[in-house]
């Protein structure tokens, strides 16, 4: 079960997120919620989560600052941005910080929530794209491949492309792992 934390300074937004999304259907459990970045960091120290859903603009620590701090605590945490902003600068900064999705709160009613949950859960699970039991120690390598494939630098730089191919050849992912890696990459490209 994926453990998730919802962070937003508005109580009704946190409640709405809990009620609107089909969490259980996708194997996600809301481990907690917080009204500020500071409170969220306190929760992260005692309740490990794999998914952080955070507003960008909150009093005190912003959601972007929270993501930075959460990654210092646990680099594997995946983040989803919740905001009313559709500003490209926010989207760009969120992607630089590794956000796996960007949800505009004012468009929740028009969203296909099942499709959003599939994207989010796939990205969280791509963190460790199904390592084989006999190769579980190599999960960080699979994670690096997925993250590299999710960028675009390898498309323009032959050396990075060769390094990506070499990493894939060395890892030898099975069909399911390969599918997860490339699906993660495609999701990142769509966000970009």
Tab-separated table of C-alpha atoms in Angstrom:
chain	number	residue	atom	x	y	z
A	1	UNK	CA	0.000	0.000	0.000
A	2	UNK	CA	1.403	3.418	-1.003
A	3	UNK	CA	1.419	5.833	1.934
A	4	UNK	CA	0.486	9.433	1.048
A	5	UNK	CA	0.549	12.784	2.826
A	6	UNK	CA	-1.713	15.702	1.808
A	7	UNK	CA	-0.405	19.192	2.615
A	8	UNK	CA	-2.543	22.278	2.069
A	9	UNK	CA	-3.277	25.250	4.311
A	10	UNK	CA	-6.995	25.031	3.442
A	11	UNK	CA	-8.912	22.405	5.430
A	12	UNK	CA	-11.619	22.058	2.770
A	13	UNK	CA	-9.043	21.324	0.079
A	14	UNK	CA	-7.475	18.574	2.210
A	15	UNK	CA	-10.918	17.120	2.892
A	16	UNK	CA	-11.870	17.372	-0.779
A	17	UNK	CA	-8.683	15.579	-1.846
A	18	UNK	CA	-9.477	12.740	0.561
A	19	UNK	CA	-13.036	12.418	-0.731
A	20	UNK	CA	-12.641	13.043	-4.474
A	21	UNK	CA	-9.825	10.703	-5.426
A	22	UNK	CA	-10.311	6.909	-5.564
A	23	UNK	CA	-7.341	6.236	-3.240
A	24	UNK	CA	-8.250	2.697	-2.140
A	25	UNK	CA	-8.943	1.560	-5.690
A	26	UNK	CA	-5.296	2.329	-6.566
A	27	UNK	CA	-3.688	0.996	-3.404
A	28	UNK	CA	-3.038	4.374	-1.796
A	29	UNK	CA	-3.637	5.079	1.881
A	30	UNK	CA	-3.702	8.640	3.221
A	31	UNK	CA	-1.216	8.383	6.082
A	32	UNK	CA	-1.883	11.930	7.217
A	33	UNK	CA	-2.466	15.532	6.357
A	34	UNK	CA	-0.879	18.811	7.358
A	35	UNK	CA	-1.811	22.484	7.110
A	36	UNK	CA	1.776	23.691	6.646
A	37	UNK	CA	5.142	22.602	5.321
A	38	UNK	CA	6.610	22.655	8.819
A	39	UNK	CA	3.929	20.294	10.154
A	40	UNK	CA	4.362	18.068	7.106
A	41	UNK	CA	8.101	17.712	7.823
A	42	UNK	CA	7.309	16.708	11.412
A	43	UNK	CA	4.945	14.018	10.105
A	44	UNK	CA	7.508	12.795	7.555
A	45	UNK	CA	10.008	12.170	10.366
A	46	UNK	CA	7.618	9.797	12.132
A	47	UNK	CA	5.469	8.427	9.286
A	48	UNK	CA	7.356	7.373	6.160
A	49	UNK	CA	5.417	8.080	2.968
A	50	UNK	CA	6.076	7.437	-0.694
A	51	UNK	CA	3.780	10.180	-2.031
A	52	UNK	CA	3.549	13.841	-1.031
A	53	UNK	CA	0.666	15.953	-2.378
A	54	UNK	CA	1.359	19.595	-1.609
A	55	UNK	CA	0.002	23.038	-2.352
A	56	UNK	CA	2.582	25.464	-3.771
A	57	UNK	CA	1.595	28.618	-1.898
A	58	UNK	CA	1.159	28.264	1.840
A	59	UNK	CA	2.020	30.553	4.745
A	60	UNK	CA	5.579	29.943	5.891
A	61	UNK	CA	7.215	27.195	3.864
A	62	UNK	CA	6.061	26.923	0.239
A	63	UNK	CA	5.241	23.593	-1.348
A	64	UNK	CA	8.380	23.805	-3.490
A	65	UNK	CA	10.505	24.335	-0.358
A	66	UNK	CA	8.685	21.422	1.268
A	67	UNK	CA	9.561	19.140	-1.642
A	68	UNK	CA	13.244	20.132	-1.339
A	69	UNK	CA	13.226	19.394	2.399
A	70	UNK	CA	11.277	16.153	1.966
A	71	UNK	CA	13.857	14.962	-0.590
A	72	UNK	CA	16.631	15.712	1.918
A	73	UNK	CA	14.795	13.460	4.341
A	74	UNK	CA	13.978	10.762	1.756
A	75	UNK	CA	15.047	11.231	-1.890
A	76	UNK	CA	12.594	8.521	-3.015
A	77	UNK	CA	9.468	10.522	-2.054
A	78	UNK	CA	7.398	11.399	-5.117
A	79	UNK	CA	5.565	14.716	-5.122
A	80	UNK	CA	2.371	15.965	-6.735
A	81	UNK	CA	1.774	19.710	-6.827
A	82	UNK	CA	-1.695	21.033	-5.881
A	83	UNK	CA	-2.265	24.621	-6.884
A	84	UNK	CA	-4.502	27.266	-8.360
A	85	UNK	CA	-1.573	28.554	-10.446
A	86	UNK	CA	-1.096	27.609	-14.067
A	87	UNK	CA	2.118	29.633	-14.328
A	88	UNK	CA	4.819	27.956	-16.426
A	89	UNK	CA	7.549	29.007	-13.947
A	90	UNK	CA	5.823	27.036	-11.175
A	91	UNK	CA	5.429	24.002	-13.412
A	92	UNK	CA	9.058	24.199	-14.511
A	93	UNK	CA	10.376	24.475	-10.947
A	94	UNK	CA	8.128	21.625	-9.796
A	95	UNK	CA	9.465	19.403	-12.599
A	96	UNK	CA	13.053	20.314	-11.695
A	97	UNK	CA	12.310	19.131	-8.175
A	98	UNK	CA	10.989	15.830	-9.537
A	99	UNK	CA	7.238	16.374	-9.242
A	100	UNK	CA	5.390	13.530	-10.960
A	101	UNK	CA	2.173	15.460	-11.560
A	102	UNK	CA	0.676	18.925	-11.329
A	103	UNK	CA	-2.994	19.264	-10.351
A	104	UNK	CA	-4.819	22.572	-10.767
A	105	UNK	CA	-7.378	22.629	-7.950
A	106	UNK	CA	-9.849	24.750	-9.891
A	107	UNK	CA	-9.969	22.071	-12.617
A	108	UNK	CA	-10.575	19.050	-10.354
A	109	UNK	CA	-14.194	18.699	-11.459
A	110	UNK	CA	-13.156	18.420	-15.114
A	111	UNK	CA	-10.298	15.993	-14.429
A	112	UNK	CA	-10.409	12.303	-15.138
A	113	UNK	CA	-9.485	11.258	-11.588
A	114	UNK	CA	-8.887	7.618	-12.524
A	115	UNK	CA	-6.436	8.669	-15.217
A	116	UNK	CA	-4.668	11.011	-12.767
A	117	UNK	CA	-4.425	8.245	-10.149
A	118	UNK	CA	-3.022	5.807	-12.700
A	119	UNK	CA	-0.312	8.338	-13.671
A	120	UNK	CA	0.563	9.119	-10.072
A	121	UNK	CA	0.660	5.505	-8.883
A	122	UNK	CA	2.672	4.434	-11.922
A	123	UNK	CA	5.233	7.171	-11.163
A	124	UNK	CA	5.485	6.160	-7.496
A	125	UNK	CA	5.936	2.517	-8.409
A	126	UNK	CA	8.458	3.399	-11.136
A	127	UNK	CA	10.732	4.487	-8.289
A	128	UNK	CA	11.574	0.835	-8.129
A	129	UNK	CA	10.375	-0.576	-11.468
A	130	UNK	CA	9.633	-4.077	-10.238
A	131	UNK	CA	13.105	-5.352	-9.377
A	132	UNK	CA	13.429	-9.082	-9.553
A	133	UNK	CA	13.754	-10.756	-6.133
A	134	UNK	CA	17.238	-12.071	-7.014
A	135	UNK	CA	18.253	-8.585	-8.115
A	136	UNK	CA	16.596	-6.395	-5.470
A	137	UNK	CA	19.901	-4.727	-4.559
A	138	UNK	CA	19.968	-3.271	-8.088
A	139	UNK	CA	16.775	-1.202	-7.574
A	140	UNK	CA	18.751	2.092	-7.443
A	141	UNK	CA	20.107	1.306	-10.928
A	142	UNK	CA	16.560	0.831	-12.257
A	143	UNK	CA	15.550	4.093	-10.577
A	144	UNK	CA	18.472	5.936	-12.227
A	145	UNK	CA	17.537	4.503	-15.634
A	146	UNK	CA	13.906	5.603	-15.201
A	147	UNK	CA	14.939	9.105	-14.085
A	148	UNK	CA	17.432	9.476	-16.958
A	149	UNK	CA	14.926	8.215	-19.522
A	150	UNK	CA	12.374	10.687	-18.113
A	151	UNK	CA	14.645	13.611	-18.981
A	152	UNK	CA	15.385	14.900	-22.447
A	153	UNK	CA	19.142	15.440	-22.297
A	154	UNK	CA	19.882	11.964	-23.687
A	155	UNK	CA	17.970	12.895	-26.852
A	156	UNK	CA	20.319	15.784	-27.646
A	157	UNK	CA	23.593	14.433	-26.246
A	158	UNK	CA	25.077	11.310	-27.865
A	159	UNK	CA	27.255	10.569	-24.827
A	160	UNK	CA	24.196	10.616	-22.523
A	161	UNK	CA	22.292	8.435	-25.009
A	162	UNK	CA	25.176	5.910	-25.058
A	163	UNK	CA	25.322	5.953	-21.235
A	164	UNK	CA	21.576	5.294	-21.051
A	165	UNK	CA	21.845	2.367	-23.475
A	166	UNK	CA	24.796	0.977	-21.521
A	167	UNK	CA	22.887	1.258	-18.220
A	168	UNK	CA	19.909	-0.564	-19.736
A	169	UNK	CA	22.155	-3.287	-21.188
A	170	UNK	CA	23.907	-3.709	-17.823
A	171	UNK	CA	20.614	-3.789	-15.830
A	172	UNK	CA	18.920	-6.170	-18.321
A	173	UNK	CA	15.357	-5.276	-17.283
A	174	UNK	CA	12.688	-7.861	-17.989
A	175	UNK	CA	9.662	-6.866	-20.103
A	176	UNK	CA	7.625	-5.601	-17.141
A	177	UNK	CA	10.512	-3.513	-15.799
A	178	UNK	CA	11.206	-2.096	-19.255
A	179	UNK	CA	7.550	-1.165	-19.650
A	180	UNK	CA	7.547	0.555	-16.238
A	181	UNK	CA	10.735	2.485	-17.034
A	182	UNK	CA	9.464	3.743	-20.377
A	183	UNK	CA	5.991	4.505	-19.028
A	184	UNK	CA	7.600	6.624	-16.304
A	185	UNK	CA	9.644	8.405	-18.997
A	186	UNK	CA	6.562	9.051	-21.145
A	187	UNK	CA	4.679	10.461	-18.155
A	188	UNK	CA	7.578	12.847	-17.417
A	189	UNK	CA	7.691	13.917	-21.100
A	190	UNK	CA	3.953	14.651	-21.060
A	191	UNK	CA	4.412	16.817	-17.960
A	192	UNK	CA	7.276	18.660	-19.651
